[in-house]
Coordinates of C-alpha atoms and ligand atoms in Angstrom, one line a residue:
M114 CA 107.3 110.1 66.2
A115 CA 103.5 108.2 65.5
L116 CA 102.2 106.7 68.3
G117 CA 102.6 102.9 65.6
D118 CA 105.9 103.6 65.6
L119 CA 106.0 104.1 69.4
R120 CA 104.1 101.2 70.5
T121 CA 106.9 99.2 68.2
R122 CA 109.6 100.4 69.9
I123 CA 107.9 99.3 73.2
E124 CA 107.2 95.5 71.7
S125 CA 110.5 95.4 71.4
K126 CA 112.0 97.4 74.6
Q127 CA 113.6 99.7 72.6
A128 CA 112.2 102.5 73.7
L129 CA 113.6 105.0 76.0
L130 CA 111.5 105.6 79.8
A131 CA 111.7 107.1 82.4
V132 CA 109.9 107.2 86.0
I133 CA 109.7 110.6 88.0
G134 CA 109.5 109.7 91.7
L135 CA 111.1 106.8 93.2
G136 CA 109.6 105.9 95.7
Y137 CA 107.2 103.5 97.0
V138 CA 105.3 103.7 93.4
G139 CA 108.2 104.8 91.1
L140 CA 111.1 102.7 92.6
P141 CA 109.8 99.0 92.0
V142 CA 107.8 100.0 88.9
A143 CA 111.4 101.6 87.9
C144 CA 112.8 98.4 88.7
E145 CA 110.6 96.4 87.0
F146 CA 110.9 97.8 83.4
A147 CA 114.5 97.9 84.2
R148 CA 114.3 94.2 85.4
V149 CA 112.1 93.2 81.6
G150 CA 114.9 94.6 79.4
F151 CA 114.3 98.3 79.1
D152 CA 116.6 101.3 79.6
V153 CA 115.1 103.4 82.9
L154 CA 116.0 106.8 83.6
G155 CA 114.4 106.9 87.8
V156 CA 114.1 110.4 88.4
E157 CA 114.2 111.9 91.7
Q158 CA 114.4 115.6 93.5
N159 CA 115.9 114.1 96.7
A160 CA 119.7 114.0 96.1
E161 CA 119.7 111.6 98.7
R162 CA 117.4 108.9 97.6
V163 CA 119.3 109.6 94.2
T164 CA 122.7 108.3 96.4
R165 CA 121.0 105.6 98.4
I166 CA 119.6 104.3 95.1
N167 CA 123.0 104.1 93.0
T168 CA 124.2 102.9 95.6
G169 CA 121.8 100.0 96.1
D170 CA 120.8 101.1 99.1
L171 CA 116.9 100.8 99.0
P172 CA 115.8 104.6 100.7
F173 CA 113.0 102.5 102.7
N174 CA 112.7 99.6 105.5
G175 CA 110.4 97.4 106.4
V176 CA 109.6 93.9 104.9
E177 CA 110.0 94.0 100.8
P178 CA 110.1 90.4 99.5
G179 CA 112.7 90.9 96.4
L180 CA 112.9 94.7 96.1
L181 CA 116.6 95.1 96.8
E182 CA 117.9 91.9 95.4
L183 CA 115.7 93.3 91.9
L184 CA 117.4 96.8 92.4
L185 CA 121.2 95.4 92.8
Q186 CA 120.2 93.5 89.6
V187 CA 119.6 96.2 87.4
R188 CA 122.0 98.4 88.9
S189 CA 124.6 95.9 88.3
S190 CA 122.9 95.1 84.3
G191 CA 123.2 99.2 83.7
K192 CA 119.3 99.2 83.0
F193 CA 118.2 101.4 85.6
H194 CA 120.3 104.8 87.3
A195 CA 118.4 107.1 89.2
T196 CA 119.3 111.2 89.3
S197 CA 117.7 113.9 89.8
S198 CA 118.7 116.2 86.7
Y199 CA 115.5 116.4 84.4
A200 CA 117.4 117.5 81.3
E201 CA 118.7 114.1 81.4
L202 CA 114.5 113.4 80.1
N203 CA 114.9 114.6 77.0
D204 CA 116.2 111.5 74.5
R205 CA 113.0 109.3 76.7
D206 CA 110.2 108.2 74.3
I207 CA 108.5 106.9 77.8
V208 CA 108.0 109.1 81.1
L209 CA 105.6 107.4 84.2
I210 CA 105.5 109.5 86.8
C211 CA 104.5 108.7 90.2
V212 CA 104.5 111.8 92.6
E213 CA 102.6 112.1 95.9
T214 CA 99.0 113.7 95.5
P215 CA 97.9 115.1 99.3
I216 CA 95.4 116.8 100.5
D217 CA 96.0 119.4 102.6
S218 CA 93.9 120.2 106.5
E219 CA 90.8 121.3 104.1
K220 CA 90.4 117.5 101.9
I221 CA 92.1 119.8 99.0
P222 CA 94.1 118.1 96.8
Q223 CA 97.6 119.1 96.6
Y224 CA 99.6 119.2 93.5
H225 CA 103.0 121.0 93.7
A226 CA 104.3 117.9 93.0
L227 CA 102.8 117.1 89.7
R228 CA 102.8 120.9 88.9
S229 CA 106.4 120.9 89.4
T230 CA 107.2 117.7 87.5
L231 CA 105.0 119.0 84.6
S232 CA 106.5 121.9 84.3
A233 CA 110.2 121.1 85.1
M234 CA 109.4 118.2 82.3
G235 CA 107.6 120.0 79.4
P236 CA 111.3 121.8 78.1
V237 CA 112.9 118.4 77.7
L238 CA 110.2 116.8 76.5
K239 CA 111.1 114.7 73.6
P240 CA 108.5 115.2 71.3
G241 CA 106.4 112.0 70.2
S242 CA 106.2 110.4 73.6
L243 CA 103.8 109.0 75.3
V244 CA 103.4 110.5 79.4
V245 CA 101.8 108.4 81.7
V246 CA 100.4 109.7 85.3
E247 CA 100.4 106.5 88.2
S248 CA 99.9 109.1 90.8
T249 CA 96.1 108.6 92.5
L250 CA 94.3 111.6 90.6
S251 CA 91.2 113.2 91.4
P252 CA 88.7 112.4 89.0
G253 CA 89.1 115.0 85.8
T254 CA 92.5 116.3 86.9
I255 CA 94.0 114.6 83.3
T256 CA 92.4 116.9 81.2
E257 CA 91.5 120.2 83.5
L258 CA 95.3 120.2 85.0
V259 CA 98.0 117.7 83.6
L260 CA 96.6 118.5 80.0
P261 CA 97.0 121.9 79.7
L262 CA 99.9 122.4 81.7
L263 CA 101.5 119.6 79.6
E264 CA 100.5 122.0 76.4
S265 CA 102.1 125.1 78.1
S266 CA 105.1 123.6 79.3
S267 CA 106.2 121.9 76.3
G268 CA 104.5 123.8 73.3
L269 CA 103.6 120.9 72.5
K270 CA 100.2 119.9 71.5
A271 CA 98.6 116.4 73.3
N272 CA 97.9 113.5 71.1
L273 CA 100.2 114.9 68.2
G274 CA 103.3 116.3 70.2
F275 CA 102.4 113.9 72.7
F276 CA 100.3 111.2 73.9
L277 CA 98.9 110.9 77.7
G278 CA 97.3 108.5 79.9
I279 CA 97.6 107.6 83.3
C280 CA 97.4 104.6 84.4
P281 CA 96.7 104.3 88.7
E282 CA 99.2 102.5 90.9
R283 CA 97.8 99.0 92.9
V284 CA 100.7 98.6 95.3
M285 CA 100.7 98.4 98.5
P286 CA 104.1 98.7 101.3
G287 CA 105.4 94.6 102.1
R288 CA 103.2 93.9 98.6
L289 CA 105.0 96.4 96.4
L290 CA 106.8 93.5 93.7
S291 CA 104.1 91.1 93.8
N292 CA 101.0 93.7 93.6
L293 CA 102.5 95.6 90.4
R294 CA 103.3 91.4 89.3
N295 CA 100.1 90.1 89.9
L296 CA 97.4 92.5 90.1
S297 CA 95.4 94.1 87.0
R298 CA 95.2 97.4 86.1
V299 CA 93.1 100.2 84.9
V300 CA 94.4 101.7 81.5
G301 CA 93.3 104.5 80.6
G302 CA 94.7 106.9 77.8
L303 CA 92.9 110.3 76.1
T304 CA 92.4 108.3 73.0
P305 CA 91.8 104.4 72.7
D306 CA 95.3 104.5 70.6
T307 CA 96.9 105.7 73.8
A308 CA 95.5 103.2 75.9
E309 CA 96.1 100.8 73.6
T310 CA 99.6 101.6 73.5
M311 CA 100.3 101.9 76.9
R312 CA 98.5 98.0 77.6
T313 CA 101.4 97.1 75.3
L314 CA 104.0 98.6 77.9
Y315 CA 102.3 97.4 80.8
R316 CA 101.9 93.8 79.4
H317 CA 105.5 94.1 79.8
I318 CA 105.7 93.7 83.9
T319 CA 101.8 92.9 84.4
N320 CA 100.4 89.4 84.3
A321 CA 97.3 90.3 84.7
Q322 CA 94.5 92.2 83.2
L323 CA 94.9 95.5 81.8
D324 CA 91.5 97.0 81.3
A325 CA 91.8 100.1 78.6
T326 CA 89.7 103.0 79.2
D327 CA 89.3 106.4 79.3
C328 CA 91.0 109.2 81.3
I329 CA 88.4 110.1 83.7
T330 CA 87.4 106.2 83.9
A331 CA 90.9 105.3 85.0
E332 CA 90.7 108.3 88.0
L333 CA 87.4 107.2 89.2
V334 CA 88.0 103.5 89.4
K335 CA 90.7 104.2 91.7
T336 CA 89.8 107.1 93.9
V337 CA 86.6 104.9 94.4
E338 CA 88.3 101.2 95.0
N339 CA 89.7 103.5 97.9
A340 CA 86.8 105.6 99.2
Y341 CA 84.9 102.1 99.2
R342 CA 87.8 100.2 101.3
D343 CA 87.1 103.1 104.0
V344 CA 83.8 102.9 103.8
Q345 CA 83.8 99.3 104.2
I346 CA 86.5 99.6 107.1
A347 CA 84.1 102.0 109.3
F348 CA 81.3 99.8 109.1
A349 CA 83.2 97.3 110.8
N350 CA 84.5 100.3 113.3
E351 CA 80.6 101.6 113.8
V352 CA 80.4 97.6 114.7
A353 CA 83.0 97.7 117.1
W354 CA 81.5 100.7 119.2
I355 CA 78.4 99.1 119.6
C356 CA 79.4 96.0 120.4
E357 CA 81.4 97.2 123.1
A358 CA 78.3 99.2 124.3
V359 CA 75.8 96.3 124.2
G360 CA 78.7 93.8 125.5
G361 CA 79.5 91.7 122.1
N362 CA 82.6 90.6 120.6
V363 CA 83.4 92.5 117.1
W364 CA 85.8 90.0 116.1
Q365 CA 83.5 87.0 116.9
V366 CA 80.8 88.7 115.1
R367 CA 82.3 89.5 112.1
E368 CA 83.5 85.7 111.4
L369 CA 79.9 84.0 111.8
V370 CA 78.6 87.8 109.2
N371 CA 81.2 87.2 107.1
K372 CA 79.5 83.1 106.8
S373 CA 76.5 84.7 105.3
P374 CA 76.8 84.8 101.3
G375 CA 78.2 87.9 100.1
R376 CA 79.3 89.5 103.1
Q377 CA 82.5 90.6 103.6
M378 CA 83.2 92.8 106.7
L379 CA 86.1 94.0 107.4
Y380 CA 88.4 94.3 110.2
P381 CA 87.5 96.9 112.9
G382 CA 90.8 98.3 114.1
A383 CA 93.3 101.9 115.7
G384 CA 92.8 103.7 112.7
V385 CA 93.3 103.7 108.2
G386 CA 96.5 105.3 107.8
G387 CA 98.7 105.0 104.7
H388 CA 98.9 107.5 102.1
C389 CA 95.8 106.0 99.8
T390 CA 93.0 105.2 101.8
P391 CA 92.2 108.1 103.9
K392 CA 93.6 110.4 101.0
D393 CA 91.9 109.4 98.0
P394 CA 88.1 109.1 99.1
W395 CA 88.6 112.8 99.4
L396 CA 89.7 112.7 95.7
L397 CA 87.4 111.3 94.7
A398 CA 84.5 114.1 96.1
H399 CA 86.6 116.6 95.2
S400 CA 85.4 116.1 92.0
V401 CA 82.3 117.3 92.2
K402 CA 83.0 119.8 95.0
D403 CA 81.3 122.1 92.9
R404 CA 78.2 120.6 91.8
D405 CA 74.7 119.6 93.1
V406 CA 76.2 116.3 94.2
P407 CA 75.1 115.8 97.9
V408 CA 78.6 113.4 99.0
R409 CA 77.3 112.4 102.2
L410 CA 78.1 108.6 103.1
I411 CA 81.7 109.6 101.9
P412 CA 82.5 111.9 104.9
A413 CA 81.3 110.2 107.4
A414 CA 83.0 106.6 106.8
R415 CA 85.9 109.5 107.0
K416 CA 84.5 110.8 110.3
V417 CA 84.2 107.3 111.8
N418 CA 87.4 105.9 110.8
D419 CA 89.2 109.5 112.2
T420 CA 87.5 108.9 115.4
M421 CA 89.1 105.3 116.0
P422 CA 92.1 106.9 117.2
A423 CA 90.6 108.5 120.1
H424 CA 88.9 105.6 120.6
L425 CA 91.4 103.6 121.8
A426 CA 93.2 106.3 123.7
W427 CA 89.6 106.4 125.9
L428 CA 89.6 102.8 126.0
V429 CA 93.4 103.1 128.2
E430 CA 91.4 105.8 129.6
D431 CA 89.0 103.7 130.8
S432 CA 90.3 100.8 131.7
L433 CA 92.8 102.4 134.1
R434 CA 90.4 103.8 136.0
R435 CA 88.8 100.7 136.5
Q436 CA 92.3 99.8 138.4
G437 CA 91.9 103.5 140.3
L438 CA 94.7 104.8 138.4
D439 CA 95.2 107.9 136.7
I440 CA 95.7 108.5 133.0
S441 CA 97.7 111.2 134.1
E442 CA 99.7 109.7 136.2
A443 CA 99.8 106.8 134.0
R444 CA 103.1 105.5 131.7
I445 CA 102.1 103.9 128.3
L446 CA 103.3 101.5 125.8
I447 CA 101.9 101.3 122.6
L448 CA 103.2 98.7 120.0
G449 CA 103.7 99.6 117.1
Y450 CA 103.3 103.1 115.1
A451 CA 103.9 101.9 110.8
Y452 CA 100.3 102.4 109.6
L453 CA 100.6 98.7 108.4
E454 CA 101.9 95.7 109.4
D455 CA 105.3 94.1 108.9
S456 CA 105.5 97.8 107.0
D457 CA 107.5 100.7 107.8
D458 CA 105.8 103.1 106.2
P459 CA 104.7 106.0 109.0
R460 CA 102.7 108.1 106.5
N461 CA 99.7 108.7 108.5
S462 CA 100.3 106.7 111.4
P463 CA 97.1 106.3 113.7
S464 CA 99.6 105.6 116.4
E465 CA 100.1 109.3 116.2
T466 CA 96.9 110.5 117.1
V467 CA 96.6 107.6 120.3
R468 CA 99.2 109.1 121.3
E469 CA 98.7 112.5 120.7
H470 CA 95.4 112.0 122.8
L471 CA 97.4 110.4 125.9
V472 CA 99.8 112.8 125.7
M473 CA 96.6 115.2 126.3
K474 CA 95.4 113.1 129.2
G475 CA 98.2 113.8 130.7
A476 CA 100.3 110.0 130.0
S477 CA 103.7 109.5 129.3
V478 CA 104.1 107.5 126.5
I479 CA 106.4 105.4 124.4
I480 CA 106.4 103.8 121.0
H481 CA 107.9 100.7 119.6
D482 CA 107.9 99.7 116.4
P483 CA 110.2 97.0 115.1
Y484 CA 110.5 98.9 111.0
V485 CA 109.9 102.5 111.9
P486 CA 114.0 104.9 112.7
G487 CA 114.0 105.9 115.9
Y488 CA 111.1 103.3 117.6
Q489 CA 112.9 100.0 117.5
G490 CA 114.5 98.1 120.9
S491 CA 113.6 96.0 123.1
I492 CA 110.1 96.0 124.2
E493 CA 110.3 93.9 127.6
E494 CA 113.1 97.1 128.4
L495 CA 110.6 99.7 127.1
A496 CA 107.3 98.1 129.0
S497 CA 109.8 98.1 132.5
G498 CA 106.9 100.2 134.5
C499 CA 104.5 100.8 132.7
D500 CA 100.5 100.2 133.1
A501 CA 99.6 99.4 130.1
L502 CA 100.4 97.9 126.8
V503 CA 98.4 99.1 123.6
V504 CA 98.6 97.0 120.4
A505 CA 98.3 99.5 117.6
V506 CA 99.5 97.9 114.6
K507 CA 99.5 93.9 113.9
H508 CA 103.1 93.6 114.1
S509 CA 103.7 89.6 113.1
I510 CA 106.4 90.0 115.5
Y511 CA 104.1 90.7 118.6
Q512 CA 102.2 87.8 118.3
T513 CA 105.3 86.0 119.4
I514 CA 106.2 88.2 122.2
D515 CA 106.8 87.0 126.2
L516 CA 104.1 88.3 127.6
A517 CA 104.9 86.5 131.2
V518 CA 108.1 88.6 130.9
I519 CA 106.5 91.9 129.6
H520 CA 103.3 91.6 132.4
S521 CA 107.0 90.8 134.9
R522 CA 107.9 94.2 134.4
M523 CA 104.8 96.5 133.7
R524 CA 103.3 98.4 137.2
T525 CA 99.7 97.5 136.2
P526 CA 99.6 94.8 133.7
I527 CA 96.8 96.5 131.9
L528 CA 96.9 95.0 127.8
V529 CA 94.7 97.6 125.3
D530 CA 94.6 95.5 122.0
G531 CA 93.4 97.7 119.2
R532 CA 93.3 95.1 116.2
G533 CA 92.2 91.8 117.3
F534 CA 96.2 90.6 117.7
I535 CA 96.7 89.1 121.1
D536 CA 94.5 85.9 122.0
A537 CA 92.9 87.4 125.0
E538 CA 93.3 84.2 126.5
R539 CA 97.2 84.4 126.2
A540 CA 97.6 87.7 127.7
A541 CA 94.8 86.6 130.2
G542 CA 97.2 83.8 131.6
A543 CA 100.0 85.7 131.4
G544 CA 98.6 87.8 134.0
F545 CA 97.0 90.8 131.8
I546 CA 93.9 92.6 132.4
Y547 CA 92.9 92.4 128.7
I548 CA 90.8 94.4 127.3
G549 CA 89.2 94.6 123.6
L550 CA 88.5 97.1 121.0
G551 CA 85.5 95.8 120.1
R552 CA 85.0 94.1 122.9
G553 CA 81.8 95.2 125.2
F554 CA 83.9 94.5 129.2
S555 CA 82.1 91.4 129.6
G556 CA 83.3 90.6 126.2
S557 CA 86.5 91.3 128.6
V558 CA 88.1 88.5 129.5
Ligands
SAJ755 N1 92.7 99.1 108.1 C1 91.7 98.3 108.9 N2 90.5 97.3 108.2 C2 90.6 96.9 107.9 C3 92.3 96.9 106.3 C4 92.9 98.4 106.4 O1 91.6 99.1 109.8 O2 90.3 96.1 107.3 C5 93.9 99.7 108.2 C6 94.8 99.2 108.2 O3 94.9 99.5 109.5 C7 95.0 101.0 107.9 C8 94.6 101.5 106.5 O4 92.9 100.6 107.0 O5 96.1 101.9 108.8 C9 95.1 100.9 105.1 O6 95.1 99.9 104.9 P1 94.8 99.2 103.0 O7 94.7 97.4 103.9 O8 93.7 99.9 102.7 O9 96.5 99.4 103.2 P2 96.9 100.5 101.9 O10 96.1 101.7 102.4 O11 97.9 100.1 101.2 O12 95.4 100.0 101.0 C10 96.2 99.3 99.8 C11 95.3 100.3 98.6 N3 95.8 99.6 97.4 C12 95.8 100.5 96.4 O13 95.7 101.8 96.6 C13 97.0 100.4 95.6 C14 93.6 99.3 98.8 O14 93.2 99.3 97.8 C15 94.2 97.8 98.5 O15 92.5 97.5 99.0 C16 94.9 97.6 99.8 O16 96.2 98.5 100.0 C17 95.4 96.4 99.6 O17 95.0 95.4 100.4 O18 96.8 95.7 98.9

């Protein structure tokens, strides 16, 4: 099918769509296209996840406004169903690829999921179809890996047998649907015509700007926007360390700095987790690994952010020591395990690293999280006999916990706030010794 015919079928929503990978990115986008009237096939390797989706059960918890209702709606309308069989792709005019693209311990991109997807879909790819990668890729990956692999597995030639582009996602757990509908997107096509056809497609579900570009630009924009955020967070974290040393309060400093025009200092914290921000800077750096390009700021920012969990553990140890307690005899409750407030997504959880450091120091550590299975329960009960409460995630419910009750249950009333989330006066009023990340001891209450 020529691109023009495909665009006509897209405009009339007759084009048959497939989404490969039904995770935080793929499932919402599949449901959204089904909601507006496309016939959507979801292809997911995890059979248990396929079953849960086909029985109207979201395969993840967390607060995702509207997603469950949407899934039920598109299932009952018959516009969306999931499968683990690639064979069903053979009639699809459009295939969106939403699989994970992690990095390994050496910060090298791991494209196993992408490679196996491209190898499996090639033989059944419908000639004339449009393939769009939504996963985040190291700049250059579309032309250096995706294109040749898809040509060899399908036996088709790019821009003749299939059309190829990349449209990086800008979703965020807790705002999956709203980000999808309301955030602009970069639409990178192997050719300008392909980019325009992709715009025609995404216009159906996105009411924000769709910026047509080439593939390398789209790959760069996605990895740069997250590397930029990581550097911003690292700056805030470094200022927090300085404030602690000189007796400042970073939360107050940040507020006043941001009154200066053109400043937008982000928040220091217990660490940078998730599937995007810790990884994408390395995908960006990887694009020039074999070239004489001095990439220094991006790795340095990663290092700053990666030391925050250890720093929080040190704050806990130091606050215990100041009360004459040895951390090796302490019982510590960490509040929050998900990487982000009001989400159940535990990927690259900074709390896990905090726990590891505390355990290495000999402490016994328990964790509470209202959304992550295995960590739910009564905070009051978990706090019994503890010597320190560590706020690692800004889950909304932690704003309303009864500090007086928790205080009465604890052996030593130390509260270490890793997110500037608990009101220091309120904590002190409940009898806590409040230690805040980024607040020098003379700044502590
Ligand atoms: N964090 C801080 N300080 C901050 C902001 C975040 O320590 O000021 C920490 C968070 O606690 C978390 C990690 O960084 O552990 C990542 O937080 P995030 O707000 O960057 O959330 P992500 O990783 O879901 O980021 C996504 C990104 N969006 C996409 O990749 C599509 C990011 O570019 C967006 O800016 C962010 O969502 C958003 O705010 O929407």
